[in-house]
Tab-separated table of C-alpha atoms in Angstrom:
chain	number	residue	atom	x	y	z
A	1	MET	CA	102.779	-126.879	124.017
A	2	ASN	CA	102.535	-127.073	120.352
A	3	GLY	CA	105.466	-126.485	118.036
A	4	PRO	CA	109.272	-126.469	118.455
A	5	ALA	CA	110.656	-125.228	121.520
A	6	HIS	CA	112.770	-122.059	121.379
A	7	PRO	CA	114.869	-120.817	124.096
A	8	GLY	CA	113.539	-117.770	125.855
A	9	ARG	CA	110.332	-117.567	123.859
A	10	TYR	CA	107.176	-119.294	123.341
A	11	GLU	CA	105.109	-119.144	119.941
A	12	ASP	CA	101.578	-120.478	119.389
A	13	PRO	CA	101.040	-122.174	116.148
A	14	PRO	CA	99.373	-120.070	113.368
A	15	THR	CA	96.166	-121.999	113.830
A	16	ASP	CA	95.726	-120.783	117.444
A	17	ARG	CA	95.849	-116.930	116.572
A	18	LEU	CA	92.478	-115.005	116.456
A	19	PRO	CA	91.552	-113.275	112.997
A	20	VAL	CA	91.845	-109.455	112.914
A	21	VAL	CA	88.394	-107.993	112.064
A	22	PRO	CA	88.705	-104.466	110.714
A	23	ILE	CA	86.243	-101.866	112.091
A	24	ASP	CA	84.280	-99.627	109.773
A	25	ARG	CA	84.800	-96.002	111.156
A	26	SER	CA	83.201	-93.921	108.289
A	27	ARG	CA	83.337	-90.212	108.681
A	28	ASN	CA	80.475	-88.722	110.448
A	29	ARG	CA	79.575	-85.586	107.936
A	30	LEU	CA	76.350	-84.990	109.971
A	31	ALA	CA	78.163	-83.869	112.993
A	32	THR	CA	80.055	-81.304	110.946
A	33	ALA	CA	77.034	-80.118	109.287
A	34	GLY	CA	75.335	-79.547	112.633
A	35	ILE	CA	78.291	-77.565	113.906
A	36	VAL	CA	78.114	-75.349	110.614
A	37	LEU	CA	74.479	-74.906	110.785
A	38	MET	CA	74.526	-74.003	114.729
A	39	LEU	CA	77.144	-71.285	113.906
A	40	LEU	CA	75.051	-69.870	110.942
A	41	ALA	CA	72.062	-69.717	113.382
A	42	VAL	CA	74.202	-67.768	115.868
A	43	VAL	CA	75.277	-65.426	113.263
A	44	LEU	CA	71.689	-64.915	112.143
A	45	LEU	CA	70.124	-64.466	115.553
A	46	PRO	CA	71.022	-60.545	115.928
A	47	LEU	CA	69.710	-59.917	112.436
A	48	ALA	CA	66.803	-62.057	112.062
A	49	PRO	CA	65.945	-64.214	114.811
A	50	ALA	CA	62.796	-65.805	112.973
A	51	VAL	CA	65.323	-66.692	110.090
A	52	GLY	CA	68.008	-68.208	112.573
A	53	THR	CA	65.332	-70.506	113.943
A	54	LEU	CA	65.571	-72.690	110.700
A	55	PRO	CA	69.311	-73.399	110.712
A	56	ALA	CA	69.091	-74.046	114.474
A	57	LEU	CA	66.423	-76.593	113.928
A	58	ALA	CA	68.487	-78.176	111.081
A	59	ALA	CA	71.518	-78.171	113.409
A	60	LEU	CA	69.572	-80.045	116.079
A	61	VAL	CA	68.395	-82.760	113.691
A	62	CYS	CA	71.797	-83.151	112.301
A	63	ALA	CA	73.436	-83.281	115.682
A	64	ALA	CA	70.802	-85.888	116.780
A	65	VAL	CA	71.584	-88.267	113.708
A	66	GLY	CA	75.379	-87.665	113.926
A	67	ALA	CA	75.411	-88.677	117.692
A	68	TRP	CA	73.373	-91.781	116.978
A	69	ARG	CA	75.655	-92.866	114.140
A	70	SER	CA	78.674	-92.424	116.386
A	71	ARG	CA	77.500	-94.715	119.270
A	72	GLY	CA	79.749	-97.415	119.844
A	73	GLY	CA	82.569	-96.046	117.856
A	74	HIS	CA	80.861	-96.834	114.445
A	75	ALA	CA	81.496	-93.183	113.262
A	76	VAL	CA	84.077	-90.827	113.836
A	77	ASN	CA	83.409	-86.998	115.068
A	78	ARG	CA	81.606	-87.999	118.290
A	79	GLY	CA	82.832	-84.957	119.955
A	80	ARG	CA	81.415	-82.653	117.230
A	81	ALA	CA	78.053	-84.560	117.536
A	82	VAL	CA	77.651	-84.096	121.150
A	83	THR	CA	78.601	-80.439	120.720
A	84	ALA	CA	76.153	-79.780	118.255
A	85	LEU	CA	73.462	-81.831	120.210
A	86	ILE	CA	74.172	-79.668	123.295
A	87	GLY	CA	74.450	-76.253	121.498
A	88	ALA	CA	71.650	-76.607	118.812
A	89	PRO	CA	68.751	-76.666	121.518
A	90	VAL	CA	70.356	-73.615	123.317
A	91	VAL	CA	70.444	-71.806	119.961
A	92	LEU	CA	67.119	-72.828	119.022
A	93	VAL	CA	65.493	-71.557	122.355
A	94	ALA	CA	67.410	-68.391	121.991
A	95	ALA	CA	66.113	-67.799	118.354
A	96	VAL	CA	62.532	-68.728	119.695
A	97	ALA	CA	62.910	-66.333	122.476
A	98	LEU	CA	64.187	-63.437	120.389
A	99	THR	CA	61.531	-63.845	117.609
A	100	PRO	CA	58.755	-61.184	118.254
A	101	PRO	CA	55.435	-62.699	119.108
A	102	VAL	CA	52.871	-62.698	116.275
A	103	ALA	CA	49.577	-61.183	117.282
A	104	PRO	CA	46.900	-63.534	116.870
A	105	VAL	CA	44.094	-62.979	114.334
A	106	THR	CA	40.866	-63.368	115.788
A	107	ALA	CA	37.749	-64.203	113.852
A	108	GLU	CA	35.950	-61.259	114.961
A	109	PRO	CA	38.034	-58.577	113.262
A	110	ALA	CA	38.460	-60.571	110.070
A	111	ALA	CA	34.542	-60.959	110.112
A	112	ALA	CA	34.235	-57.197	110.735
A	113	GLU	CA	36.729	-56.495	107.924
A	114	ARG	CA	34.911	-58.698	105.577
A	115	ALA	CA	31.396	-57.295	106.536
A	116	ASP	CA	33.147	-53.708	105.991
A	117	ALA	CA	34.489	-54.829	102.725
A	118	ARG	CA	31.038	-56.188	101.647
A	119	ALA	CA	29.341	-53.000	102.782
A	120	ALA	CA	31.909	-50.819	100.843
A	121	GLU	CA	31.513	-52.955	97.883
A	122	THR	CA	27.762	-52.694	98.067
A	123	ALA	CA	27.961	-48.916	98.543
A	124	ALA	CA	30.222	-48.624	95.511
A	125	ARG	CA	28.002	-50.582	93.569
A	126	GLU	CA	25.048	-48.474	94.366
A	127	ARG	CA	27.030	-45.226	93.654
A	128	ALA	CA	28.050	-46.801	90.294
A	129	ALA	CA	24.407	-47.606	89.711
A	130	GLU	CA	23.210	-44.034	90.715
A	131	GLU	CA	26.010	-42.694	88.372
A	132	ARG	CA	24.778	-44.666	85.430
A	133	ALA	CA	21.177	-43.770	86.107
A	134	ALA	CA	22.185	-40.112	86.171
A	135	THR	CA	24.123	-40.410	83.030
A	136	GLU	CA	21.244	-42.072	81.330
A	137	ARG	CA	18.859	-39.458	82.490
A	138	ALA	CA	21.117	-36.815	81.377
A	139	GLU	CA	21.546	-38.463	77.995
A	140	GLN	CA	17.760	-38.893	77.672
A	141	GLU	CA	17.226	-35.219	78.424
A	142	ARG	CA	19.883	-34.168	76.015
A	143	LEU	CA	18.234	-36.344	73.211
A	144	ALA	CA	14.813	-34.930	74.074
A	145	GLN	CA	16.210	-31.307	73.834
A	146	GLU	CA	17.808	-32.181	70.530
A	147	LEU	CA	14.527	-33.714	69.199
A	148	ALA	CA	12.580	-30.589	70.482
A	149	ALA	CA	15.121	-28.266	68.753
A	150	GLU	CA	14.767	-30.229	65.508
A	151	ARG	CA	10.987	-30.038	65.708
A	152	ARG	CA	11.218	-26.348	66.137
A	153	ALA	CA	13.560	-25.894	63.467
A	154	ALA	CA	11.332	-27.946	61.147
A	155	GLU	CA	8.254	-26.019	62.155
A	156	GLN	CA	10.223	-22.762	61.704
A	157	THR	CA	11.247	-23.832	58.401
A	158	ARG	CA	7.622	-24.955	57.351
A	159	ALA	CA	6.429	-21.468	58.434
A	160	GLU	CA	9.050	-19.793	56.449
A	161	GLN	CA	8.217	-21.852	53.428
A	162	ALA	CA	4.462	-21.300	53.867
A	163	GLU	CA	5.109	-17.355	54.138
A	164	ARG	CA	7.348	-17.453	51.234
A	165	GLU	CA	4.776	-19.216	49.173
A	166	ARG	CA	2.043	-16.773	50.437
A	167	LEU	CA	4.068	-13.853	49.386
A	168	ALA	CA	4.898	-15.441	45.975
A	169	GLU	CA	1.121	-15.937	45.585
A	170	GLU	CA	0.548	-12.412	46.477
A	171	ARG	CA	3.055	-11.086	44.072
A	172	ALA	CA	1.649	-13.309	41.452
A	173	GLU	CA	-1.811	-11.989	42.044
A	174	GLN	CA	-0.454	-8.272	42.282
A	175	GLU	CA	1.292	-8.956	38.825
A	176	ARG	CA	-1.893	-10.580	37.339
A	177	ALA	CA	-3.964	-7.604	38.613
A	178	ASP	CA	-1.380	-5.067	37.345
A	179	ARG	CA	-1.352	-6.925	33.886
A	180	GLU	CA	-5.184	-6.720	33.798
A	181	ARG	CA	-5.285	-3.202	34.834
A	182	ALA	CA	-2.680	-2.133	32.194
A	183	GLU	CA	-4.380	-4.060	29.566
A	184	GLN	CA	-7.827	-2.489	30.600
A	185	GLU	CA	-6.216	0.968	30.548
A	186	ARG	CA	-4.643	0.322	27.165
A	187	ALA	CA	-8.038	-1.125	25.867
A	188	ASP	CA	-9.715	2.054	27.323
A	189	GLY	CA	-7.243	4.266	25.881
A	190	GLU	CA	-7.268	2.670	22.470
A	191	ARG	CA	-11.104	2.899	22.469
A	192	ALA	CA	-11.042	6.497	23.545
A	193	ASP	CA	-8.378	7.295	20.825
A	194	ARG	CA	-10.584	5.612	18.340
A	195	GLU	CA	-13.575	7.718	19.435
A	196	ARG	CA	-11.636	10.755	19.254
A	197	ALA	CA	-10.198	9.821	15.954
A	198	GLN	CA	-13.717	9.117	14.545
A	199	GLN	CA	-15.043	12.496	15.924
A	200	GLN	CA	-12.004	14.348	14.551
A	201	ARG	CA	-12.390	12.650	11.142
A	202	ALA	CA	-16.186	13.479	11.200
A	203	ALA	CA	-15.387	17.113	12.305
A	204	ALA	CA	-12.589	17.412	9.599
A	205	ALA	CA	-14.943	15.930	6.926
A	206	ASP	CA	-17.769	18.166	7.748
A	207	PRO	CA	-16.807	21.180	9.950
A	208	ALA	CA	-19.431	22.013	12.193
A	209	PRO	CA	-20.888	25.630	11.699
A	210	ALA	CA	-19.745	28.282	13.903
A	211	SER	CA	-23.255	28.480	15.552
A	212	VAL	CA	-23.296	25.009	16.844
A	213	CYS	CA	-19.475	24.702	17.692
A	214	ASN	CA	-18.794	23.310	21.119
A	215	SER	CA	-16.263	25.510	22.695
A	216	SER	CA	-15.037	22.979	25.131
A	217	THR	CA	-13.787	20.728	22.236
A	218	HIS	CA	-13.556	23.031	19.259
A	219	TYR	CA	-12.747	26.438	18.363
A	220	VAL	CA	-13.937	28.858	15.415
A	221	ASN	CA	-10.931	29.811	13.244
A	222	ALA	CA	-10.365	32.838	11.135
A	223	ASP	CA	-12.286	31.185	8.315
A	224	GLY	CA	-15.397	30.708	10.470
A	225	ASN	CA	-14.937	27.011	10.614
A	226	CYS	CA	-15.401	24.802	13.687
A	227	ILE	CA	-12.137	23.041	14.238
A	228	PRO	CA	-11.046	20.495	16.902
A	229	ARG	CA	-8.825	21.841	19.608
A	230	PRO	CA	-5.239	20.203	19.939
A	231	THR	CA	-5.672	16.903	21.353
A	232	GLU	CA	-3.238	14.332	22.786
A	233	ALA	CA	-3.031	10.854	21.374
A	234	ALA	CA	-0.443	8.073	21.013
A	235	SER	CA	-0.360	8.303	17.215
A	236	PRO	CA	-1.469	11.214	14.772
A	237	PRO	CA	-5.217	11.126	14.661
A	238	ALA	CA	-7.073	11.634	11.373
A	239	GLY	CA	-7.360	15.291	10.182
A	240	ALA	CA	-4.315	16.314	12.297
A	241	THR	CA	-2.108	18.866	10.533
A	242	ALA	CA	0.786	19.409	12.891
A	243	GLN	CA	2.326	17.994	16.152
A	244	CYS	CA	2.880	20.587	18.911
A	245	LYS	CA	6.017	20.701	21.153
A	246	ASN	CA	4.029	19.458	24.096
A	247	GLY	CA	3.008	16.389	22.197
A	248	SER	CA	-0.477	17.227	21.298
A	249	TYR	CA	-1.773	17.309	17.605
A	250	SER	CA	-3.342	20.282	16.159
A	251	PHE	CA	-6.035	20.487	13.422
A	252	SER	CA	-5.408	24.076	12.295
A	253	GLN	CA	-6.328	24.854	8.771
A	254	ASN	CA	-3.783	27.792	8.656
A	255	ARG	CA	-0.035	27.872	9.420
A	256	SER	CA	-0.239	30.997	11.285
A	257	GLY	CA	-0.959	30.618	14.961
A	258	THR	CA	-0.707	26.850	14.840
A	259	CYS	CA	0.217	25.421	18.396
A	260	SER	CA	0.761	28.993	19.768
A	261	ARG	CA	-0.673	27.835	23.042
A	262	ASN	CA	1.062	24.398	22.924
A	263	GLY	CA	4.742	25.417	22.896
A	264	GLY	CA	4.957	25.854	18.998
A	265	VAL	CA	5.069	23.383	16.122
A	266	ALA	CA	7.321	20.303	16.491
A	267	ARG	CA	6.722	19.170	13.197
A	268	TRP	CA	4.097	19.455	10.363
A	269	LEU	CA	2.188	16.337	9.139
């Protein structure tokens, strides 16, 4: 034996002792995370099984990794990892079982829906095109009616203008005819007045003898002279001696009896 001897005890020298190697036993947080996720999945299963599937699947992954890390005592919480590894599949299976199945969508209904949608779209485009065509036809008809109304109004205006011009021409022609007739009548009256005045002057200058006196235009006075009968004129004719009240002129040579048949004497000339 090496070293000094002691009664009742034997000791090895320090060189004979084995070195103490510390073991790295880090905390296994994945096991705890697996337990927490499993409990969250259990809470969500009655409310939303489809949502609870996600934490159950995550708990299973965490438990598997935690159990692998705790093998051989390299990490603590091995019991938690094993519990999560056993419970997570159960929770996952329950979540999958409680999730309502989704009806598979077949290709035929989708194709039928697409065909219906295309048909509806085509029908909508056709209706829109028909509506546009009807609107365009209505607009064209309205424009045609407005154009026809404008043409009728223009024709009526032209007809009214032509009628007014015709009436104006007729009035002008009538006025010209009236003026010509008035001028002719005035000229005829002046000529007749001149002729009567000449006759009266001739009669006054040389009274016709009673034997040749024309009783229709003359009369024989008290002196036996042939005197012109009262005559109407615009102005006093030559030889007139008085104007009667009826407007005629008298050629009487005596005051007595002058204008006796024409209302009396209005004034002496």
